[in-house]
Amino acid sequence: MSQATFDFGMIGLGVMGRNFLLNVADHGFSAAGLDLDAEKANALEQEAAGRPIMGTTSTEAFVQALSRPRKVMLLVPAGKVVDSVIESLLPYLEEGDLIVDGGNSHFPDTERRAKYLADKGLYFFGAGVSGGAEGARKGPSIMPGGDKEAYEILRPVLEAVSAKVGPNEEPCVAHMGRGAAGHYVKMVHNGIEYGMMQLIAEAYDLLKRVGGLDVPQLHQVFDQWNQGALRSFLIEITAEIFAQRDDLTDGWLVDAILDKAKQKGTGKWSSQNAMDIGIPVPTIDAAVSMRGISALKQEREAADKILNPTLTSDATVDQAEWIEQVGKALHFAFLVTYAQGMALLSDASVEHDYDLDMEAIARIWRGGCIIRADILEQMRQAYSTQPEVKNLMISEAFSKDLLATQGAMRSVLREGIAQGVPMLAFSSTLQYFDAYRTGRLPLNVVQAQRDYFGSHTYERLDREGIFHTEW
Ligand code: 6PG
């Protein structure tokens, strides 16, 4: 029987769990891992190589090996598995112990679990962990939410394992807020991730179809973009994707990949909750819709034969100029997408009583996570100088860049539309920008129509009160 001396426990020794645990051990903490699959538990012990790591398949042995208050992290698939793992722990845990769910759980589930466990004297943290397998191993961005005082117990280990940014090695983790705040922030992170990924895909299409770039040229362009205003993890990996040859043919791998994108739900949940609380995030909605449209491969191929676009423009563009315009348009779109995600977070903070610190979110997204980008430092500064800003688009930092790039966005859309290139995310960003900055929208007509057919009433610009007209 192991002694109760292990600092940290991990349940689920798949790629993420194993890597995260090894990262914990690298930082001087002793770590126990539990997996019902004996092969995974043994593999962990073998990898320990002299470090204080134990692997087991026994829940009892695992819990008893941990020093109190026990810190148990779960990296298991979101959904019912989380509930059943929690149930399996309950006979062994004691008051004051902490459970951290590091998966992509839906925030209402986290809310429910936190209440259930609080009644039993246990602390439950929903913690978003971003950065994939490599992040888990070398430093992810971590978004924990839950009891603020109990967070102090977790803080040393989470700060040690997280990514570090800047000359002062600032950790990419912070207490996000109350309740399910951590999983909510991670959900919106993923919504922004969906938006950026779709925007990059559209930029690729525009460069390829309108600009005529081949794969090696695409590699060069993305590589170059990654050295300027667009510098980000997603641009960097896309540059690398365009450098990958195919093992099975003599072409480029990207050309061989089926154009149907899968999804696990976090992007959709962002759109759903944004609708529920009435905050528009059209670029995220567009990205989710595009995954849906991509899945209709057979229908699209059939429609391609019937509706194959007769282009109204087959103008050739100047390639160098086109690359520059698309790059600026993408920069514009990234800024708008971040602004939408942050506007959602800032409203959700009030709606769900999370008490989010917007600057802290920008700070911990600067490293380790999938949406890390130079823009995040710009965002952090915007929140530090204008903490009450309602929408980042009107912050000094963002508005200047948006005004400088909107012209390029308009030119790119003009040409893309003329040539029939689908740009749901690109166009959504510009439409959101244009709508947001329009002081008087035509929705007065919608109000009039509502009153006309349903006596729903309307308000007036020139006087107070509720009005109805017999039209
Ligand atoms: C991250 C990622 C990660 C996962 C996505 C994939 O931050 O590390 O977001 O959590 O790769 O959730 O999501 P889809 O399968 O829905 O694209």
Coordinates of C-alpha atoms and ligand atoms in Angstrom, one line a residue:
M1 CA 0.0 0.0 0.0
S2 CA 1.4 3.4 -1.0
Q3 CA 1.7 6.0 1.7
A4 CA -0.5 9.1 1.5
T5 CA 2.3 11.3 0.2
F6 CA 1.5 12.0 -3.4
D7 CA 0.9 15.7 -4.2
F8 CA -1.4 15.4 -7.2
G9 CA -3.6 12.8 -8.8
M10 CA -4.7 12.3 -12.3
I11 CA -7.6 10.1 -13.5
G12 CA -7.5 9.2 -17.2
L13 CA -4.1 8.4 -18.6
G14 CA -4.8 9.0 -22.2
V15 CA -2.5 11.3 -24.2
M16 CA -3.6 14.4 -22.4
G17 CA -3.7 13.0 -18.9
R18 CA -0.4 11.2 -19.1
N19 CA 1.3 14.3 -20.6
F20 CA -0.2 16.6 -18.0
L21 CA 0.9 14.3 -15.2
L22 CA 4.5 14.0 -16.5
N23 CA 4.5 17.8 -16.6
V24 CA 3.4 17.9 -13.0
A25 CA 6.2 15.5 -12.0
D26 CA 8.8 17.6 -14.0
H27 CA 8.0 20.5 -11.7
G28 CA 8.9 18.6 -8.5
F29 CA 5.5 17.4 -7.5
S30 CA 4.9 13.7 -6.8
A31 CA 2.0 12.4 -8.9
A32 CA -0.3 9.5 -9.0
G33 CA -2.2 8.3 -12.1
L34 CA -5.3 6.2 -12.2
D35 CA -6.6 4.4 -15.3
L36 CA -8.8 1.3 -15.5
D37 CA -6.7 0.2 -18.4
A38 CA -3.8 -1.6 -16.8
E39 CA -1.6 -1.1 -19.9
K40 CA -1.9 2.7 -19.5
A41 CA -1.2 2.6 -15.8
N42 CA 1.9 0.4 -16.4
A43 CA 3.1 2.6 -19.2
L44 CA 3.0 5.6 -16.9
E45 CA 5.1 3.8 -14.3
Q46 CA 7.6 2.8 -16.9
E47 CA 7.9 6.4 -18.1
A48 CA 8.4 7.6 -14.5
A49 CA 12.2 6.9 -14.9
G50 CA 13.1 7.6 -11.3
R51 CA 10.6 10.4 -10.8
P52 CA 8.0 10.1 -8.0
I53 CA 5.2 8.9 -10.1
M54 CA 2.8 5.9 -9.5
G55 CA 0.3 4.4 -11.8
T56 CA -2.6 2.2 -10.7
T57 CA -5.9 0.7 -11.7
S58 CA -7.3 0.8 -8.2
T59 CA -9.4 3.8 -7.2
E60 CA -8.9 3.0 -3.5
A61 CA -5.1 2.7 -3.8
F62 CA -5.0 5.9 -5.9
V63 CA -7.0 8.0 -3.4
Q64 CA -5.1 6.6 -0.4
A65 CA -1.8 7.5 -2.0
L66 CA -2.7 11.2 -2.1
S67 CA -1.8 13.6 0.6
R68 CA -4.7 15.7 2.0
P69 CA -6.5 17.8 1.0
R70 CA -6.4 15.5 -2.1
K71 CA -6.1 17.2 -5.4
V72 CA -7.6 14.9 -8.1
M73 CA -7.7 16.0 -11.7
L74 CA -9.9 14.3 -14.3
L75 CA -8.9 14.2 -18.0
V76 CA -11.6 11.9 -19.3
P77 CA -14.1 12.4 -22.1
A78 CA -16.8 15.0 -21.4
G79 CA -20.2 13.7 -20.6
K80 CA -21.4 10.7 -18.5
V81 CA -17.9 9.4 -17.9
V82 CA -17.2 12.4 -15.7
D83 CA -20.2 11.6 -13.5
S84 CA -19.3 8.0 -13.2
V85 CA -15.7 8.8 -12.3
I86 CA -16.9 11.2 -9.6
E87 CA -19.3 8.5 -8.2
S88 CA -16.4 6.0 -8.1
L89 CA -14.3 8.5 -6.0
L90 CA -17.0 9.4 -3.5
P91 CA -16.6 6.4 -1.2
Y92 CA -12.9 7.3 -0.7
L93 CA -12.7 11.1 -0.7
E94 CA -13.0 13.1 2.5
E95 CA -14.3 16.6 3.3
G96 CA -12.1 19.4 1.9
D97 CA -10.7 17.3 -1.0
L98 CA -10.7 18.9 -4.5
I99 CA -11.7 17.5 -7.8
V100 CA -10.7 19.3 -11.0
D101 CA -12.4 18.4 -14.3
G102 CA -9.8 19.3 -17.0
G103 CA -12.0 18.2 -19.9
N104 CA -14.2 20.1 -22.2
S105 CA -17.3 19.7 -20.1
H106 CA -20.5 21.7 -20.9
F107 CA -20.8 24.4 -18.3
P108 CA -24.3 23.5 -17.1
D109 CA -22.9 20.0 -16.2
T110 CA -20.1 21.7 -14.2
E111 CA -22.6 23.9 -12.4
R112 CA -24.6 20.8 -11.4
R113 CA -21.6 18.8 -10.3
A114 CA -20.2 21.7 -8.3
K115 CA -23.5 21.9 -6.3
Y116 CA -23.7 18.2 -5.9
L117 CA -20.2 17.9 -4.5
A118 CA -20.4 21.1 -2.4
D119 CA -23.2 19.4 -0.5
K120 CA -20.7 16.6 0.3
G121 CA -18.0 19.0 1.5
L122 CA -15.9 18.6 -1.7
Y123 CA -14.6 21.3 -3.9
F124 CA -15.2 21.0 -7.7
F125 CA -13.3 23.0 -10.3
G126 CA -14.2 23.1 -13.9
A127 CA -10.9 23.9 -15.6
G128 CA -10.4 24.5 -19.3
V129 CA -7.1 23.2 -20.4
S130 CA -5.9 24.3 -23.8
G131 CA -2.9 23.5 -25.9
G132 CA -3.4 19.9 -27.0
A133 CA -1.0 17.1 -26.1
E134 CA 2.1 19.2 -26.5
G135 CA 0.6 21.9 -24.4
A136 CA -0.3 19.4 -21.6
R137 CA 3.3 18.2 -21.6
K138 CA 5.2 21.4 -21.9
G139 CA 2.8 24.1 -20.6
P140 CA -0.9 24.6 -21.4
S141 CA -3.1 27.6 -20.7
I142 CA -5.4 26.7 -17.8
M143 CA -8.8 28.3 -17.0
P144 CA -10.0 27.1 -13.6
G145 CA -13.2 28.2 -12.0
G146 CA -14.7 27.5 -8.6
D147 CA -14.3 28.4 -5.0
K148 CA -11.7 31.2 -4.8
E149 CA -10.2 30.3 -1.5
A150 CA -9.9 26.6 -2.3
Y151 CA -8.2 27.6 -5.5
E152 CA -5.2 28.7 -3.5
I153 CA -4.6 25.0 -2.8
L154 CA -4.3 24.2 -6.5
R155 CA -2.5 27.4 -7.4
P156 CA 1.1 26.2 -6.9
V157 CA 0.9 23.2 -9.0
L158 CA -1.2 24.8 -11.8
E159 CA 1.1 27.8 -12.0
A160 CA 4.1 25.5 -12.1
V161 CA 2.8 23.4 -15.0
S162 CA 1.2 26.2 -17.1
A163 CA 2.8 28.0 -20.0
K164 CA 4.9 31.1 -19.1
V165 CA 4.9 34.3 -21.1
G166 CA 7.1 37.4 -21.2
P167 CA 10.3 38.4 -19.5
N168 CA 8.7 37.8 -16.0
E169 CA 7.6 34.3 -17.0
E170 CA 4.0 35.1 -16.1
P171 CA 2.0 31.9 -15.7
C172 CA -0.9 31.2 -18.2
V173 CA -3.4 30.3 -15.5
A174 CA -5.6 32.4 -13.2
H175 CA -8.7 31.9 -11.2
M176 CA -11.4 32.7 -13.7
G177 CA -14.4 33.1 -11.4
R178 CA -17.2 31.4 -9.5
G179 CA -19.1 28.3 -10.4
A180 CA -18.6 27.0 -13.9
A181 CA -16.6 30.1 -15.0
G182 CA -13.6 28.0 -16.0
H183 CA -15.5 25.8 -18.4
Y184 CA -17.5 28.8 -19.8
V185 CA -14.3 30.7 -20.6
K186 CA -12.8 27.5 -22.2
M187 CA -16.0 27.1 -24.3
V188 CA -15.7 30.7 -25.6
H189 CA -12.0 30.1 -26.2
N190 CA -13.1 27.2 -28.4
G191 CA -15.7 29.4 -30.1
I192 CA -13.0 31.9 -31.0
E193 CA -10.8 28.9 -32.1
Y194 CA -13.5 27.8 -34.5
G195 CA -13.9 31.3 -35.8
M196 CA -10.1 31.7 -36.4
M197 CA -9.8 28.3 -38.0
Q198 CA -12.6 29.0 -40.4
L199 CA -11.2 32.4 -41.3
I200 CA -7.8 30.8 -42.0
A201 CA -9.5 28.2 -44.2
E202 CA -11.3 31.0 -46.2
A203 CA -8.0 32.9 -46.5
Y204 CA -6.4 29.8 -47.9
D205 CA -9.3 29.4 -50.4
L206 CA -9.0 33.0 -51.5
L207 CA -5.3 32.8 -52.0
K208 CA -5.6 29.5 -53.9
R209 CA -8.7 30.2 -56.0
V210 CA -8.5 33.9 -56.7
G211 CA -4.8 34.4 -56.3
G212 CA -3.7 31.2 -57.9
L213 CA -1.1 30.3 -55.2
D214 CA 0.2 26.7 -55.1
V215 CA 0.9 24.9 -51.9
P216 CA 4.6 25.9 -51.5
Q217 CA 3.6 29.5 -52.1
L218 CA 0.9 29.2 -49.4
H219 CA 3.6 27.9 -47.1
Q220 CA 5.7 30.9 -47.7
V221 CA 2.8 33.4 -47.3
F222 CA 1.7 31.9 -44.0
D223 CA 5.3 31.7 -42.8
Q224 CA 5.7 35.4 -43.6
W225 CA 2.4 36.3 -42.0
N226 CA 3.6 34.6 -38.9
Q227 CA 6.4 37.1 -38.6
G228 CA 4.0 40.1 -38.6
A229 CA 0.8 41.3 -37.1
L230 CA -0.9 37.9 -37.6
R231 CA 1.6 36.0 -35.6
S232 CA -0.2 33.2 -33.8
F233 CA -0.2 29.5 -33.1
L234 CA -2.9 28.8 -35.7
I235 CA -1.0 30.7 -38.5
E236 CA 2.2 29.0 -37.5
I237 CA 0.8 25.5 -37.7
T238 CA -1.0 26.3 -41.0
A239 CA 2.3 27.3 -42.5
E240 CA 3.7 23.9 -41.4
I241 CA 0.6 22.1 -42.8
F242 CA 1.4 23.6 -46.2
A243 CA 5.0 22.1 -46.0
Q244 CA 3.8 18.6 -45.4
R245 CA 4.2 16.1 -48.3
D246 CA 1.9 13.2 -48.6
D247 CA 3.3 9.8 -47.7
L248 CA 0.9 7.9 -49.9
T249 CA 1.2 9.9 -53.1
D250 CA 3.7 12.3 -54.5
G251 CA 1.5 15.4 -53.8
W252 CA 0.9 17.6 -50.8
L253 CA -1.0 16.2 -47.9
V254 CA -3.4 19.1 -47.6
D255 CA -4.7 18.3 -51.1
A256 CA -5.5 14.7 -50.1
I257 CA -7.5 15.5 -47.0
L258 CA -11.3 15.2 -47.2
D259 CA -13.1 18.5 -46.7
K260 CA -15.5 17.4 -44.0
A261 CA -14.7 19.0 -40.6
K262 CA -15.8 17.2 -37.4
Q263 CA -16.7 18.8 -34.1
K264 CA -17.2 17.9 -30.5
G265 CA -19.6 20.6 -29.5
T266 CA -17.8 23.5 -27.8
G267 CA -18.2 25.9 -30.8
K268 CA -21.8 25.0 -31.1
W269 CA -22.3 25.5 -27.3
S270 CA -20.8 29.0 -27.6
S271 CA -23.3 30.0 -30.3
Q272 CA -26.1 28.4 -28.4
N273 CA -25.4 30.2 -25.1
A274 CA -24.7 33.5 -27.0
M275 CA -28.2 33.2 -28.5
D276 CA -29.7 32.4 -25.1
I277 CA -28.3 35.5 -23.5
G278 CA -28.8 37.6 -26.5
I279 CA -25.2 38.4 -27.5
P280 CA -24.3 38.3 -31.2
V281 CA -21.3 36.2 -32.2
P282 CA -21.9 35.8 -36.0
T283 CA -18.3 34.8 -36.9
I284 CA -18.5 31.9 -34.4
D285 CA -22.0 31.0 -35.7
A286 CA -20.6 31.1 -39.3
A287 CA -17.8 28.8 -38.3
V288 CA -20.2 26.3 -36.7
S289 CA -22.5 26.5 -39.8
M290 CA -19.5 25.9 -42.1
R291 CA -18.6 22.7 -40.3
G292 CA -22.3 21.7 -40.9
I293 CA -22.1 22.6 -44.6
S294 CA -18.8 20.8 -44.9
A295 CA -20.4 17.6 -43.6
L296 CA -22.9 17.7 -46.5
K297 CA -20.2 16.5 -48.9
Q298 CA -22.5 14.4 -51.2
E299 CA -25.1 17.1 -51.4
R300 CA -22.5 19.7 -52.2
E301 CA -21.1 17.5 -55.0
A302 CA -24.5 17.0 -56.5
A303 CA -25.3 20.8 -56.3
D304 CA -21.9 21.5 -57.8
K305 CA -23.1 19.9 -61.0
I306 CA -26.4 21.9 -61.0
L307 CA -25.5 25.3 -59.6
N308 CA -21.9 25.5 -60.7
P309 CA -21.2 29.2 -60.5
T310 CA -21.0 31.2 -63.6
L311 CA -18.5 33.8 -62.5
T312 CA -19.2 37.4 -63.0
S313 CA -15.5 38.1 -62.7
D314 CA -12.6 36.1 -63.9
A315 CA -10.3 39.1 -63.5
T316 CA -6.8 38.1 -62.5
V317 CA -5.5 39.8 -59.5
D318 CA -2.0 41.1 -58.9
Q319 CA -0.7 38.3 -56.8
A320 CA 1.6 40.3 -54.4
E321 CA -1.2 42.8 -53.8
W322 CA -3.8 40.1 -53.3
I323 CA -1.6 38.4 -50.7
E324 CA -1.3 41.7 -48.8
Q325 CA -5.0 42.4 -49.0
V326 CA -6.0 39.0 -47.8
G327 CA -3.5 39.3 -44.9
K328 CA -4.9 42.6 -43.8
A329 CA -8.5 41.3 -44.2
L330 CA -7.5 38.3 -42.0
H331 CA -6.1 40.6 -39.4
F332 CA -9.3 42.6 -39.4
A333 CA -11.3 39.4 -39.0
F334 CA -9.1 38.1 -36.2
L335 CA -9.6 41.3 -34.2
V336 CA -13.4 41.2 -34.8
T337 CA -13.6 37.5 -33.8
Y338 CA -11.7 38.1 -30.5
A339 CA -14.0 41.1 -29.9
Q340 CA -17.1 39.0 -30.3
G341 CA -15.9 36.3 -28.0
M342 CA -14.8 38.8 -25.3
A343 CA -18.2 40.6 -25.6
L344 CA -19.9 37.3 -25.0
L345 CA -17.7 36.6 -21.9
S346 CA -18.2 40.1 -20.5
D347 CA -22.0 39.7 -20.7
A348 CA -22.0 36.1 -19.5
S349 CA -20.1 37.2 -16.5
V350 CA -23.0 39.2 -15.3
E351 CA -25.7 36.8 -16.6
H352 CA -24.1 33.8 -14.9
D353 CA -22.6 35.7 -11.9
Y354 CA -19.0 34.6 -12.7
D355 CA -17.2 37.8 -11.9
L356 CA -14.7 37.4 -14.8
D357 CA -11.6 39.5 -15.0
M358 CA -11.3 40.3 -18.7
E359 CA -7.7 41.4 -18.5
A360 CA -6.7 38.1 -16.7
I361 CA -8.4 36.1 -19.5
A362 CA -6.4 38.0 -22.2
R363 CA -3.3 37.5 -20.1
I364 CA -3.6 33.7 -19.7
W365 CA -4.4 33.3 -23.4
R366 CA -1.1 34.8 -24.5
G367 CA 0.6 31.5 -24.2
G368 CA 0.0 27.7 -24.2
C369 CA -3.5 27.8 -25.8
I370 CA -4.7 27.3 -29.3
I371 CA -5.8 30.9 -29.9
R372 CA -2.6 32.4 -28.6
A373 CA -1.5 35.3 -30.8
D374 CA 0.4 38.6 -30.6
I375 CA -3.1 40.3 -30.7
L376 CA -3.7 38.9 -27.1
E377 CA -1.1 41.3 -25.7
Q378 CA -2.8 44.1 -27.5
M379 CA -6.0 42.9 -25.9
R380 CA -4.5 42.7 -22.5
Q381 CA -3.3 46.3 -22.8
A382 CA -6.7 47.4 -24.0
Y383 CA -8.4 46.0 -20.9
S384 CA -5.7 47.4 -18.7
T385 CA -6.2 51.0 -20.0
Q386 CA -9.9 50.7 -20.7
P387 CA -11.2 48.1 -18.2
E388 CA -14.9 49.0 -18.8
V389 CA -14.8 48.9 -22.6
K390 CA -18.0 47.2 -23.8
N391 CA -16.6 45.9 -27.0
L392 CA -13.0 45.7 -27.9
M393 CA -13.7 47.1 -31.4
I394 CA -14.1 50.5 -29.9
S395 CA -10.9 50.3 -27.7
E396 CA -8.1 52.5 -28.9
A397 CA -5.9 49.6 -29.7
F398 CA -8.4 47.7 -31.8
S399 CA -10.2 50.6 -33.5
K400 CA -7.0 51.9 -35.0
D401 CA -6.2 48.6 -36.6
L402 CA -9.7 47.9 -37.7
L403 CA -9.9 51.2 -39.5
A404 CA -6.6 50.6 -41.1
T405 CA -7.6 47.1 -42.4
Q406 CA -11.3 47.4 -43.2
G407 CA -10.6 48.7 -46.8
A408 CA -8.7 45.5 -47.5
M409 CA -11.5 43.5 -46.1
R410 CA -14.0 45.2 -48.5
S411 CA -11.8 44.7 -51.5
V412 CA -11.2 41.0 -50.7
L413 CA -14.9 40.4 -50.2
R414 CA -15.8 42.2 -53.4
E415 CA -13.5 40.0 -55.5
G416 CA -14.4 36.8 -53.6
I417 CA -18.1 37.4 -54.0
A418 CA -17.7 38.1 -57.7
Q419 CA -15.8 34.8 -58.1
G420 CA -18.2 32.8 -56.0
V421 CA -15.8 31.9 -53.2
P422 CA -17.7 31.0 -50.0
M423 CA -16.7 33.3 -47.2
L424 CA -19.3 33.0 -44.5
A425 CA -16.8 33.9 -41.7
F426 CA -15.0 36.7 -43.6
S427 CA -18.3 38.3 -44.5
S428 CA -19.8 37.8 -41.0
T429 CA -16.9 39.8 -39.5
L430 CA -17.4 42.8 -41.7
Q431 CA -21.2 42.7 -41.4
Y432 CA -20.9 42.6 -37.6
F433 CA -18.5 45.5 -37.7
D434 CA -20.7 47.5 -40.0
A435 CA -23.9 46.7 -38.0
Y436 CA -22.2 47.5 -34.6
R437 CA -21.0 50.9 -35.8
T438 CA -24.3 51.9 -37.4
G439 CA -26.0 54.4 -35.0
R440 CA -29.4 53.9 -36.7
L441 CA -30.2 50.4 -38.0
P442 CA -33.3 49.6 -40.1
L443 CA -34.8 47.6 -37.3
N444 CA -37.4 50.4 -36.8
V445 CA -39.2 48.7 -39.7
V446 CA -39.1 45.4 -37.9
Q447 CA -40.7 47.0 -34.9
A448 CA -43.4 48.6 -37.1
Q449 CA -44.1 45.2 -38.7
R450 CA -44.4 43.5 -35.3
D451 CA -46.8 46.2 -34.2
Y452 CA -48.7 45.9 -37.5
F453 CA -49.5 42.2 -37.3
G454 CA -49.3 41.5 -33.7
S455 CA -49.9 44.7 -31.7
H456 CA -46.5 44.1 -30.1
T457 CA -46.0 47.9 -29.6
Y458 CA -43.0 50.1 -30.2
E459 CA -41.0 52.9 -28.6
R460 CA -40.3 56.2 -30.3
L461 CA -37.1 58.2 -30.8
D462 CA -38.6 61.5 -29.8
R463 CA -40.6 60.8 -26.7
E464 CA -40.9 58.3 -23.8
G465 CA -43.5 55.6 -23.6
I466 CA -44.9 52.5 -25.3
F467 CA -47.0 53.1 -28.5
H468 CA -49.4 51.1 -30.6
T469 CA -50.9 52.2 -34.0
E470 CA -54.0 50.9 -35.7
W471 CA -52.2 50.6 -39.0
Ligands
6PG1 C1 -7.7 23.2 -27.1 C2 -8.6 22.6 -28.0 C3 -9.1 21.3 -27.6 C4 -9.7 20.4 -28.7 C5 -10.9 21.1 -29.4 C6 -11.3 20.4 -30.6 O1 -8.0 24.3 -26.6 O2 -6.7 22.6 -26.8 O3 -9.8 23.5 -28.1 O4 -9.8 21.4 -26.5 O5 -8.8 20.2 -29.7 O6 -11.9 21.1 -28.5 O7 -12.6 20.7 -30.9 P1 -13.4 20.1 -32.1 O8 -13.2 18.7 -32.1 O9 -14.8 20.5 -31.7 O10 -12.9 20.9 -33.3

